[in-house]
Amino acid sequence: MSRVGVLVLGPAGAGKSTFCNSIISHMQTIGRRAHIVNLDPAAEPNQYEFTIDIRDLISLDDVMEELDLGPNGGLIYCFEYLLKNLDWLDEEIGDYNDEFLIFDCPGQIELYTHIPVLPNIVRHLQGQLNFNLCATYLLEAPFVVDTSKFFSGALSAMSAMILLELPHINVLSKLDLIKDDYNKKRLKRFLNPDAMLLSTETIDKEMNPRFHHLNECIANLVDDFGMVQFLPLESKNPDSIMTILSYIDDVTQWAETQEPKEPDDQIDIEDME
């Protein structure tokens, strides 16, 4: 039977850990079991404890202290160490066959853009541990309502999508931080964006004319891929969490991996005649 997992990605501060905890909380209310697999060697548990924690194998603080590395260099070392000890991850995941695993990942995007760390872990989870995976990529809504920053965020989401080669769900987090009606209305345009229209707005109002052609090329790239759409996330709104979880279930085929349950009452065929 296939296992199901979701990788939670996005820049530092995008709300990944809050999202993980919100999913766990919602799943508990509907009678499903889920576990957080912490892949950030600098993270501390928040609302829910980590079921599996990379810090039991290696921690960023220890690496920085013993090897005199900075945060980014230390993080890369931690993941290279994990890649050499994937048997530890296999043993920790163990027999979680019919339960939902949420992989909370670090915010440093170089782990899947500059070096093939997360892509290698993804291939291991799929090939060796038989996981059905999807990726959720979080961007902060207050960041995206600035049109020029939207294109920056869209490119980072596309980069993760292409390099990980996973079903991909983009999420706009921290909607509660947008208070004014003007930006709330603007935000709707970024959920299912028309890249070329946004590009025109940027050229007309915001961007230095020297970058018009570059901006048009980026808009064309986003438009050609046609994959940059976002789901709104309100971490304290159960309906918002339920909607995102339904998308995750669809792309991971969660329902199809469940063992069929025997009905409580067997129907006698003769009674139906």
XYZ file of C-alpha atoms in Angstrom:
273
model
C 0.000 0.000 0.000
C 1.289 3.454 -0.891
C 2.054 5.984 1.787
C 0.943 9.586 1.554
C 2.944 12.685 2.391
C 3.065 16.407 1.706
C 6.189 18.565 1.608
C 5.637 22.054 3.018
C 7.956 24.511 1.270
C 8.409 28.252 0.971
C 10.654 31.111 2.039
C 11.570 31.635 5.673
C 8.738 33.277 7.567
C 6.019 32.253 5.109
C 4.083 30.397 7.813
C 5.070 26.802 7.039
C 5.106 25.587 10.642
C 1.780 27.277 11.373
C 0.339 25.591 8.286
C 1.603 22.184 9.442
C 0.012 22.635 12.855
C -3.263 23.813 11.327
C -3.476 20.694 9.155
C -2.763 18.444 12.144
C -5.437 20.205 14.208
C -8.038 19.958 11.452
C -7.319 16.303 10.746
C -7.731 15.437 14.396
C -11.186 17.024 14.395
C -12.275 14.832 11.473
C -10.818 11.624 12.869
C -7.707 11.302 10.710
C -4.185 10.801 11.997
C -1.229 12.838 10.819
C 2.365 13.366 11.914
C 4.922 16.121 11.411
C 8.295 15.078 10.037
C 10.640 17.939 10.826
C 13.379 18.345 8.212
C 14.609 21.691 9.539
C 17.642 21.132 11.797
C 17.107 24.568 13.369
C 13.370 24.306 14.119
C 11.615 23.970 17.459
C 8.193 22.314 17.815
C 5.263 24.662 18.133
C 1.716 23.517 18.863
C 2.360 19.841 18.118
C 5.471 17.818 18.818
C 7.476 16.383 15.940
C 6.923 12.671 15.430
C 10.183 12.481 13.487
C 12.847 15.137 14.028
C 16.037 15.545 12.001
C 17.636 17.091 15.107
C 17.743 13.600 16.595
C 20.252 12.859 13.829
C 21.992 16.225 13.495
C 21.292 19.783 14.625
C 22.280 23.077 13.052
C 23.552 24.535 16.339
C 25.962 21.639 16.860
C 27.254 21.852 13.291
C 27.809 25.612 13.474
C 29.640 25.300 16.781
C 31.823 22.301 15.935
C 32.653 23.160 12.313
C 32.599 26.957 12.618
C 30.072 27.322 9.793
C 27.445 29.977 9.220
C 23.691 29.194 9.125
C 23.483 28.481 5.390
C 26.691 26.461 5.217
C 25.669 24.572 8.337
C 22.241 23.786 6.902
C 23.742 22.407 3.703
C 26.116 20.264 5.759
C 23.167 18.913 7.785
C 21.325 17.842 4.648
C 24.385 16.316 3.058
C 24.781 14.336 6.270
C 21.137 13.252 6.060
C 21.643 12.074 2.478
C 24.488 9.850 3.696
C 22.258 8.462 6.457
C 18.921 7.915 4.777
C 18.664 4.578 6.564
C 18.007 6.662 9.708
C 15.037 8.306 7.984
C 13.786 4.924 6.753
C 13.894 3.534 10.264
C 12.182 6.572 11.777
C 9.346 6.516 9.256
C 9.000 2.814 9.970
C 5.492 1.459 9.717
C 3.507 4.667 9.169
C 1.587 3.089 6.335
C -1.928 4.492 6.505
C -1.196 7.752 8.284
C -0.538 11.157 6.777
C 3.028 12.500 7.028
C 3.711 16.234 6.772
C 7.329 17.063 5.926
C 8.120 20.517 7.301
C 11.072 21.785 5.253
C 13.540 24.635 5.829
C 13.003 28.001 4.160
C 16.378 28.136 2.381
C 15.456 27.689 -1.275
C 19.012 26.773 -2.261
C 18.260 23.293 -0.895
C 16.246 22.597 -4.033
C 17.569 25.194 -6.480
C 21.353 25.246 -6.070
C 22.009 21.726 -4.816
C 19.915 18.580 -5.359
C 19.221 17.859 -1.687
C 15.421 17.867 -1.536
C 15.031 16.360 -5.035
C 17.178 13.417 -3.891
C 15.124 13.000 -0.718
C 11.925 13.109 -2.780
C 13.204 10.391 -5.106
C 14.172 8.264 -2.108
C 10.740 8.628 -0.488
C 9.026 7.726 -3.743
C 11.308 4.958 -4.940
C 12.413 3.259 -1.731
C 9.534 3.976 0.667
C 6.652 3.962 -1.833
C 5.273 7.419 -0.983
C 2.644 9.323 -2.933
C 3.858 12.891 -2.454
C 2.818 16.406 -3.272
C 4.429 19.761 -2.520
C 2.755 22.825 -1.091
C 4.607 26.087 -1.659
C 3.680 28.968 0.642
C 4.050 32.659 -0.111
C 2.938 35.476 2.169
C -0.131 37.303 0.873
C 1.162 40.736 2.033
C 4.276 40.101 -0.085
C 2.373 39.053 -3.210
C -0.043 42.011 -3.407
C 2.928 44.035 -4.666
C 2.798 43.106 -8.373
C 6.542 43.106 -8.962
C 7.036 40.902 -5.908
C 4.320 38.576 -7.198
C 6.493 37.717 -10.194
C 9.457 37.054 -7.917
C 7.364 34.719 -5.779
C 5.829 33.029 -8.823
C 9.284 32.266 -10.232
C 10.438 30.748 -6.951
C 7.300 28.573 -6.852
C 7.844 27.489 -10.463
C 11.473 26.652 -9.712
C 10.445 24.327 -6.883
C 7.713 22.820 -9.035
C 10.062 21.998 -11.900
C 13.000 20.720 -9.844
C 11.007 18.505 -7.480
C 8.787 17.079 -10.243
C 5.879 16.628 -7.837
C 2.199 17.533 -7.949
C 2.282 21.082 -6.692
C -0.113 23.318 -4.763
C 0.667 26.995 -4.284
C -0.725 28.667 -1.171
C -1.034 32.315 -0.138
C -0.586 32.459 3.624
C -1.190 35.127 6.269
C -4.350 36.526 4.691
C -5.328 37.803 8.134
C -2.506 40.381 7.941
C -4.223 42.155 5.050
C -6.603 44.550 6.791
C -7.494 47.263 4.297
C -10.282 46.746 1.750
C -8.138 47.949 -1.163
C -5.531 45.223 -0.798
C -8.196 42.595 -0.015
C -9.743 43.333 -3.408
C -6.346 43.326 -5.120
C -5.505 39.991 -3.570
C -8.284 38.176 -5.457
C -6.497 38.970 -8.713
C -3.444 37.019 -7.599
C -5.217 33.754 -6.724
C -5.764 32.881 -10.387
C -3.580 35.534 -11.994
C -3.534 36.854 -15.535
C 0.234 37.275 -15.825
C 0.128 39.454 -18.942
C -2.417 41.840 -17.419
C -0.346 42.133 -14.251
C 2.730 42.764 -16.384
C 0.976 45.639 -18.161
C -0.010 47.175 -14.839
C 3.554 46.962 -13.591
C 4.955 48.587 -16.719
C 2.457 51.406 -16.564
C 2.717 52.256 -12.901
C 5.525 50.669 -10.955
C 8.553 49.469 -12.880
C 11.560 51.360 -14.131
C 11.282 51.544 -17.964
C 14.719 49.926 -18.264
C 13.175 46.642 -17.114
C 10.046 46.620 -19.292
C 11.277 43.914 -21.658
C 12.548 41.706 -18.821
C 9.206 42.023 -17.069
C 7.349 41.054 -20.252
C 9.554 37.976 -20.666
C 8.898 36.872 -17.076
C 5.158 37.395 -17.536
C 5.248 35.338 -20.740
C 7.083 32.541 -18.938
C 4.529 32.455 -16.100
C 1.671 32.634 -18.601
C 3.097 29.883 -20.834
C 3.443 27.454 -17.938
C -0.089 28.233 -16.789
C 0.610 26.520 -13.452
C 0.893 29.448 -11.053
C -2.388 29.540 -9.185
C -2.812 30.031 -5.463
C -5.157 28.823 -2.755
C -5.889 31.261 0.083
C -4.851 30.160 3.562
C -6.370 31.426 6.784
C -4.769 29.263 9.437
C -7.597 29.797 11.958
C -10.382 29.185 9.431
C -11.368 25.467 9.285
C -13.002 25.905 5.865
C -9.750 27.285 4.430
C -7.730 24.363 5.834
C -10.346 21.864 4.646
C -10.208 23.234 1.093
C -6.417 22.974 0.893
C -6.470 19.490 2.416
C -9.021 18.375 -0.184
C -6.630 19.466 -2.944
C -3.780 17.574 -1.264
C -5.943 14.463 -0.970
C -6.856 14.674 -4.648
C -3.324 14.940 -5.985
C -1.916 12.290 -3.614
C -4.915 9.986 -4.212
C -5.242 9.562 -0.466
C -8.684 7.934 -0.610
C -7.462 5.295 -3.056
C -4.666 4.220 -0.716
C -7.033 3.386 2.143
C -7.952 -0.188 2.927
C -11.565 -0.945 2.008
C -13.780 -1.185 5.074
C -16.350 -3.908 5.558
C -19.900 -2.587 5.819
C -21.521 -2.881 9.226
C -24.483 -4.770 7.872
C -24.270 -7.227 5.025
C -27.206 -7.027 2.620
C -28.720 -10.343 1.630
C -29.025 -10.465 -2.145
C -32.195 -12.536 -1.816
C -33.816 -9.694 0.157
C -33.256 -7.363 -2.812
C -35.069 -9.602 -5.248
